[in-house]
mmCIF file of C-alpha atoms in Angstrom:
data_model
loop_
_atom_site.group_PDB
_atom_site.id
_atom_site.type_symbol
_atom_site.label_atom_id
_atom_site.label_comp_id
_atom_site.label_asym_id
_atom_site.label_seq_id
_atom_site.Cartn_x
_atom_site.Cartn_y
_atom_site.Cartn_z
ATOM 1 C CA MET R 1 -24.529 -75.972 50.479
ATOM 2 C CA ASN R 2 -25.967 -74.765 47.387
ATOM 3 C CA VAL R 3 -23.735 -72.056 46.613
ATOM 4 C CA LEU R 4 -26.195 -69.352 45.809
ATOM 5 C CA ASP R 5 -26.919 -69.568 49.427
ATOM 6 C CA SER R 6 -23.668 -68.745 50.568
ATOM 7 C CA PHE R 7 -24.332 -65.411 49.700
ATOM 8 C CA SER R 8 -27.335 -65.041 51.649
ATOM 9 C CA LEU R 9 -27.078 -62.967 54.193
ATOM 10 C CA SER R 10 -30.104 -63.973 56.423
ATOM 11 C CA GLY R 11 -29.611 -63.438 60.129
ATOM 12 C CA ARG R 12 -26.108 -61.671 59.990
ATOM 13 C CA ARG R 13 -26.327 -58.302 61.834
ATOM 14 C CA VAL R 14 -24.488 -55.403 59.809
ATOM 15 C CA LEU R 15 -23.523 -52.107 61.172
ATOM 16 C CA LEU R 16 -22.741 -49.699 58.286
ATOM 17 C CA THR R 17 -21.177 -46.222 58.632
ATOM 18 C CA GLY R 18 -22.241 -43.278 56.903
ATOM 19 C CA GLY R 19 -25.343 -45.258 55.423
ATOM 20 C CA SER R 20 -28.033 -41.813 55.629
ATOM 21 C CA ARG R 21 -27.827 -40.791 51.815
ATOM 22 C CA GLY R 22 -25.462 -41.385 48.548
ATOM 23 C CA LEU R 23 -23.106 -44.824 48.155
ATOM 24 C CA GLY R 24 -23.746 -45.746 51.691
ATOM 25 C CA HIS R 25 -27.476 -46.183 51.993
ATOM 26 C CA THR R 26 -27.517 -47.933 48.618
ATOM 27 C CA MET R 27 -24.977 -50.437 50.155
ATOM 28 C CA ALA R 28 -27.492 -50.761 53.111
ATOM 29 C CA VAL R 29 -30.436 -51.822 50.855
ATOM 30 C CA GLY R 30 -28.359 -53.901 49.193
ATOM 31 C CA LEU R 31 -27.273 -55.594 52.834
ATOM 32 C CA VAL R 32 -31.041 -55.805 53.659
ATOM 33 C CA GLN R 33 -32.361 -57.272 50.446
ATOM 34 C CA ALA R 34 -29.470 -60.538 50.786
ATOM 35 C CA GLY R 35 -31.115 -60.538 54.224
ATOM 36 C CA ALA R 36 -29.167 -58.886 56.692
ATOM 37 C CA ARG R 37 -30.417 -56.967 59.832
ATOM 38 C CA VAL R 38 -28.981 -53.657 59.057
ATOM 39 C CA VAL R 39 -28.048 -50.834 61.281
ATOM 40 C CA THR R 40 -26.525 -47.315 59.849
ATOM 41 C CA VAL R 41 -24.798 -44.893 61.820
ATOM 42 C CA SER R 42 -24.540 -41.526 60.867
ATOM 43 C CA ARG R 43 -24.627 -37.602 62.094
ATOM 44 C CA SER R 44 -27.832 -37.126 60.681
ATOM 45 C CA GLY R 45 -29.384 -40.651 61.319
ATOM 46 C CA GLY R 46 -31.343 -41.241 58.163
ATOM 47 C CA ASP R 47 -35.209 -42.136 57.806
ATOM 48 C CA GLY R 48 -35.254 -45.544 58.278
ATOM 49 C CA ALA R 49 -36.268 -46.292 54.944
ATOM 50 C CA ASP R 50 -35.924 -49.794 52.950
ATOM 51 C CA GLY R 51 -35.869 -51.753 56.088
ATOM 52 C CA VAL R 52 -33.058 -50.035 57.540
ATOM 53 C CA VAL R 53 -32.132 -49.682 61.353
ATOM 54 C CA THR R 54 -30.685 -45.790 61.640
ATOM 55 C CA MET R 55 -28.920 -43.975 64.843
ATOM 56 C CA VAL R 56 -27.573 -40.686 65.035
ATOM 57 C CA GLY R 57 -24.089 -41.035 65.994
ATOM 58 C CA ASP R 58 -20.126 -39.671 65.005
ATOM 59 C CA VAL R 59 -17.728 -42.084 64.421
ATOM 60 C CA THR R 60 -14.548 -39.507 64.645
ATOM 61 C CA ARG R 61 -15.755 -38.933 68.110
ATOM 62 C CA LEU R 62 -13.448 -41.915 69.221
ATOM 63 C CA ASP R 63 -14.627 -41.969 72.732
ATOM 64 C CA THR R 64 -18.023 -42.747 72.173
ATOM 65 C CA LEU R 65 -17.448 -45.775 70.161
ATOM 66 C CA GLU R 66 -17.708 -48.181 72.808
ATOM 67 C CA SER R 67 -21.064 -46.988 73.629
ATOM 68 C CA LEU R 68 -22.239 -46.832 70.031
ATOM 69 C CA VAL R 69 -21.454 -50.599 69.328
ATOM 70 C CA ASP R 70 -23.461 -51.313 72.463
ATOM 71 C CA GLU R 71 -26.365 -49.097 71.455
ATOM 72 C CA ALA R 72 -25.949 -50.510 67.441
ATOM 73 C CA GLU R 73 -25.804 -54.441 68.985
ATOM 74 C CA GLY R 74 -28.804 -53.524 71.077
ATOM 75 C CA ARG R 75 -31.071 -52.448 67.697
ATOM 76 C CA ALA R 76 -29.341 -55.508 65.597
ATOM 77 C CA GLY R 77 -30.535 -58.115 68.349
ATOM 78 C CA GLY R 78 -26.753 -58.973 69.036
ATOM 79 C CA THR R 79 -22.906 -59.107 68.141
ATOM 80 C CA ILE R 80 -22.224 -57.469 65.082
ATOM 81 C CA ASP R 81 -21.404 -60.159 62.340
ATOM 82 C CA SER R 82 -20.050 -57.461 60.040
ATOM 83 C CA VAL R 83 -19.104 -53.468 59.720
ATOM 84 C CA VAL R 84 -18.783 -51.980 56.498
ATOM 85 C CA HIS R 85 -17.031 -48.582 56.646
ATOM 86 C CA ALA R 86 -18.841 -46.397 54.008
ATOM 87 C CA ALA R 87 -18.505 -42.932 55.517
ATOM 88 C CA GLY R 88 -16.051 -40.674 53.919
ATOM 89 C CA VAL R 89 -15.094 -36.845 53.820
ATOM 90 C CA GLN R 90 -12.779 -35.109 51.246
ATOM 91 C CA HIS R 91 -11.275 -31.884 50.509
ATOM 92 C CA ARG R 92 -9.585 -30.979 47.065
ATOM 93 C CA ALA R 93 -6.405 -28.359 47.093
ATOM 94 C CA PRO R 94 -2.718 -28.395 45.551
ATOM 95 C CA ALA R 95 -0.490 -29.807 48.037
ATOM 96 C CA VAL R 96 1.160 -26.666 48.378
ATOM 97 C CA ASP R 97 -1.222 -25.203 49.756
ATOM 98 C CA PHE R 98 -3.668 -27.991 51.629
ATOM 99 C CA PRO R 99 -4.783 -26.622 55.190
ATOM 100 C CA LEU R 100 -3.602 -29.191 57.799
ATOM 101 C CA PRO R 101 -6.393 -28.667 59.731
ATOM 102 C CA GLU R 102 -8.587 -30.167 56.475
ATOM 103 C CA TRP R 103 -5.625 -33.005 56.303
ATOM 104 C CA GLU R 104 -6.346 -33.808 60.246
ATOM 105 C CA ARG R 105 -10.199 -34.057 59.288
ATOM 106 C CA VAL R 106 -10.031 -35.969 56.353
ATOM 107 C CA VAL R 107 -7.363 -38.625 57.767
ATOM 108 C CA ARG R 108 -9.306 -38.547 61.026
ATOM 109 C CA THR R 109 -12.885 -39.307 59.392
ATOM 110 C CA ASN R 110 -11.345 -41.743 56.464
ATOM 111 C CA LEU R 111 -8.527 -43.260 58.413
ATOM 112 C CA THR R 112 -8.503 -43.305 62.306
ATOM 113 C CA ALA R 113 -12.271 -43.632 62.659
ATOM 114 C CA PRO R 114 -12.567 -46.986 60.841
ATOM 115 C CA PHE R 115 -9.425 -48.593 62.513
ATOM 116 C CA ALA R 116 -10.848 -47.569 65.725
ATOM 117 C CA LEU R 117 -14.495 -48.491 65.471
ATOM 118 C CA SER R 118 -13.145 -52.564 63.552
ATOM 119 C CA GLN R 119 -11.068 -52.539 66.688
ATOM 120 C CA GLU R 120 -13.586 -52.240 69.233
ATOM 121 C CA VAL R 121 -16.058 -54.379 67.071
ATOM 122 C CA GLY R 122 -13.588 -57.089 65.868
ATOM 123 C CA ARG R 123 -12.550 -56.966 70.130
ATOM 124 C CA ARG R 124 -15.795 -58.172 70.741
ATOM 125 C CA GLN R 125 -15.679 -60.913 67.791
ATOM 126 C CA ILE R 126 -12.925 -62.330 68.507
ATOM 127 C CA GLU R 127 -13.749 -62.446 72.817
ATOM 128 C CA ARG R 128 -17.385 -64.522 71.625
ATOM 129 C CA GLY R 129 -16.333 -66.451 68.984
ATOM 130 C CA ILE R 130 -18.040 -64.796 66.064
ATOM 131 C CA GLU R 131 -16.520 -65.337 62.779
ATOM 132 C CA GLY R 132 -16.890 -61.799 61.363
ATOM 133 C CA SER R 133 -16.666 -59.795 58.280
ATOM 134 C CA HIS R 134 -15.107 -56.208 57.933
ATOM 135 C CA VAL R 135 -15.425 -54.086 54.738
ATOM 136 C CA PHE R 136 -13.442 -51.238 54.123
ATOM 137 C CA VAL R 137 -14.134 -48.801 51.764
ATOM 138 C CA GLY R 138 -10.800 -47.731 49.697
ATOM 139 C CA SER R 139 -10.931 -45.640 46.074
ATOM 140 C CA LEU R 140 -8.915 -45.182 43.023
ATOM 141 C CA THR R 141 -6.268 -43.306 45.790
ATOM 142 C CA SER R 142 -5.782 -46.700 47.660
ATOM 143 C CA THR R 143 -3.282 -47.427 44.694
ATOM 144 C CA LEU R 144 -2.870 -44.768 42.629
ATOM 145 C CA ALA R 145 -2.386 -40.631 42.691
ATOM 146 C CA ARG R 146 -4.676 -38.015 42.003
ATOM 147 C CA PRO R 147 -3.725 -34.572 41.899
ATOM 148 C CA ASN R 148 -4.942 -32.306 44.617
ATOM 149 C CA LEU R 149 -6.254 -34.869 46.759
ATOM 150 C CA ALA R 150 -3.076 -35.379 48.946
ATOM 151 C CA ALA R 151 -4.989 -36.037 52.190
ATOM 152 C CA TYR R 152 -7.585 -38.591 50.692
ATOM 153 C CA ALA R 153 -5.341 -40.158 48.975
ATOM 154 C CA ALA R 154 -3.320 -40.636 52.208
ATOM 155 C CA SER R 155 -6.281 -42.020 53.984
ATOM 156 C CA LYS R 156 -7.343 -44.081 51.578
ATOM 157 C CA SER R 157 -3.577 -45.652 50.551
ATOM 158 C CA GLY R 158 -3.351 -45.934 54.808
ATOM 159 C CA LEU R 159 -6.786 -48.003 55.100
ATOM 160 C CA LEU R 160 -5.245 -50.959 52.451
ATOM 161 C CA GLY R 161 -1.989 -51.193 55.078
ATOM 162 C CA VAL R 162 -5.039 -51.213 57.884
ATOM 163 C CA VAL R 163 -6.600 -54.179 56.164
ATOM 164 C CA ARG R 164 -3.873 -56.327 55.310
ATOM 165 C CA THR R 165 -2.749 -56.211 59.147
ATOM 166 C CA LEU R 166 -6.236 -56.545 60.357
ATOM 167 C CA ALA R 167 -6.382 -59.266 58.238
ATOM 168 C CA ALA R 168 -3.168 -60.994 59.150
ATOM 169 C CA GLU R 169 -3.834 -60.440 63.036
ATOM 170 C CA TRP R 170 -7.016 -61.748 62.785
ATOM 171 C CA ALA R 171 -7.729 -64.841 60.344
ATOM 172 C CA THR R 172 -6.982 -67.281 62.907
ATOM 173 C CA SER R 173 -9.952 -66.132 64.789
ATOM 174 C CA GLY R 174 -12.057 -66.144 62.030
ATOM 175 C CA VAL R 175 -12.528 -62.497 61.189
ATOM 176 C CA ARG R 176 -12.098 -61.559 57.489
ATOM 177 C CA VAL R 177 -11.058 -57.914 56.436
ATOM 178 C CA ASN R 178 -11.193 -57.069 53.043
ATOM 179 C CA ALA R 179 -11.992 -53.497 51.249
ATOM 180 C CA LEU R 180 -13.781 -52.317 47.776
ATOM 181 C CA GLY R 181 -12.201 -49.963 45.712
ATOM 182 C CA PRO R 182 -14.835 -47.720 44.114
ATOM 183 C CA GLY R 183 -14.090 -45.683 40.879
ATOM 184 C CA TYR R 184 -15.919 -42.494 40.129
ATOM 185 C CA TYR R 185 -19.687 -42.515 41.119
ATOM 186 C CA ARG R 186 -21.429 -39.470 41.312
ATOM 187 C CA THR R 187 -21.913 -38.240 44.613
ATOM 188 C CA ALA R 188 -21.851 -35.303 46.770
ATOM 189 C CA LEU R 189 -17.694 -36.042 47.464
ATOM 190 C CA THR R 190 -17.464 -35.688 43.432
ATOM 191 C CA GLU R 191 -20.211 -33.470 42.246
ATOM 192 C CA GLU R 192 -18.011 -30.552 41.820
ATOM 193 C CA LEU R 193 -15.722 -32.493 39.297
ATOM 194 C CA PHE R 194 -18.787 -33.678 37.699
ATOM 195 C CA ARG R 195 -20.244 -29.760 37.150
ATOM 196 C CA ASP R 196 -16.568 -29.484 35.065
ATOM 197 C CA ASP R 197 -17.239 -30.518 31.631
ATOM 198 C CA ALA R 198 -13.636 -30.951 30.678
ATOM 199 C CA ALA R 199 -12.462 -32.746 34.181
ATOM 200 C CA ARG R 200 -15.939 -34.883 33.768
ATOM 201 C CA GLU R 201 -15.188 -36.004 30.249
ATOM 202 C CA GLU R 202 -11.478 -36.832 31.227
ATOM 203 C CA LEU R 203 -11.864 -39.091 33.796
ATOM 204 C CA MET R 204 -14.994 -40.517 31.203
ATOM 205 C CA GLY R 205 -11.635 -41.025 28.855
ATOM 206 C CA ARG R 206 -9.681 -43.409 31.605
ATOM 207 C CA ILE R 207 -12.489 -45.688 32.141
ATOM 208 C CA PRO R 208 -12.829 -48.612 29.892
ATOM 209 C CA GLN R 209 -16.101 -49.388 30.310
ATOM 210 C CA GLY R 210 -17.373 -45.980 28.966
ATOM 211 C CA ARG R 211 -19.634 -45.046 32.125
ATOM 212 C CA PHE R 212 -19.315 -44.176 35.483
ATOM 213 C CA GLY R 213 -20.031 -45.882 38.254
ATOM 214 C CA ARG R 214 -24.032 -46.545 39.401
ATOM 215 C CA PRO R 215 -24.373 -46.828 42.962
ATOM 216 C CA GLU R 216 -25.935 -50.224 42.950
ATOM 217 C CA ASP R 217 -22.790 -51.324 41.073
ATOM 218 C CA LEU R 218 -21.102 -51.605 45.004
ATOM 219 C CA CYS R 219 -24.216 -53.701 46.063
ATOM 220 C CA GLY R 220 -22.991 -57.187 44.650
ATOM 221 C CA PRO R 221 -19.092 -57.015 45.419
ATOM 222 C CA LEU R 222 -20.431 -55.939 48.553
ATOM 223 C CA VAL R 223 -22.808 -58.803 49.493
ATOM 224 C CA PHE R 224 -19.985 -61.197 48.300
ATOM 225 C CA LEU R 225 -17.555 -59.970 51.078
ATOM 226 C CA THR R 226 -19.756 -59.929 53.536
ATOM 227 C CA SER R 227 -21.047 -63.378 52.904
ATOM 228 C CA ALA R 228 -19.839 -66.740 53.055
ATOM 229 C CA ALA R 229 -19.262 -67.044 49.456
ATOM 230 C CA SER R 230 -16.028 -64.854 50.178
ATOM 231 C CA SER R 231 -15.218 -67.369 52.872
ATOM 232 C CA TYR R 232 -11.858 -67.866 52.098
ATOM 233 C CA MET R 233 -10.825 -64.491 50.999
ATOM 234 C CA THR R 234 -8.833 -61.377 53.684
ATOM 235 C CA GLY R 235 -6.679 -58.641 52.866
ATOM 236 C CA GLN R 236 -8.022 -58.302 49.254
ATOM 237 C CA LEU R 237 -8.785 -55.044 47.676
ATOM 238 C CA VAL R 238 -11.543 -55.446 45.048
ATOM 239 C CA MET R 239 -11.704 -52.553 42.812
ATOM 240 C CA VAL R 240 -14.839 -51.989 41.257
ATOM 241 C CA ASP R 241 -13.844 -49.253 38.557
ATOM 242 C CA GLY R 242 -15.340 -50.061 35.399
ATOM 243 C CA GLY R 243 -11.707 -50.549 34.693
ATOM 244 C CA TRP R 244 -10.129 -47.714 35.917
ATOM 245 C CA THR R 245 -7.291 -49.683 37.619
ATOM 246 C CA ALA R 246 -6.523 -52.188 34.371
ATOM 247 C CA MET R 247 -4.973 -49.689 32.554
#
């Protein structure tokens, strides 16, 4: 096989959460451009532009995940080959004042729901003999601390544990599990910081490449982790952060 052919996602069926806007939508489009049949699920559904198939659903409603995957398989035309967990929420507050309801919301959305969805998809892949790829979306806080993000850091650090455990358990079944670790990108989750001139300059000073991430910066690494090009990689966190974690 030509090495470039190994990056093709032609014929692959991908389920991506949180694809109605922001980084999730850009990643979904990148997967389509690489040849995948992409079904996104989000609370708003999205408009289905750029060849992306959209559906409405809430991945935090754990009792609906079986029917959600059933619907995704119907729309994708078969068993899901890859799942990409791009949905996420955040709440900023000092640890001493962090509201427990917000803690539970963040952890349920960012950690519990991705695990439960991969559990459902992975079970089907293993039973049907499908060589799958699961890509979780971590963050800088998967490996280091940032102030006022206790729940977010807990959820993203926890994801790394999930990735490694699923990778170890599912490797012999041909199901790979990895994660992307975005640095700072301008999205709805970070807009508050970007509006603060001092905070924005402080962040910029930490990035060796001297710029914030662009959504399309995630597409190449995502296609790599989803495709046969990364067939001997599992249990890894690939940072896409302009060099932040190299410092």
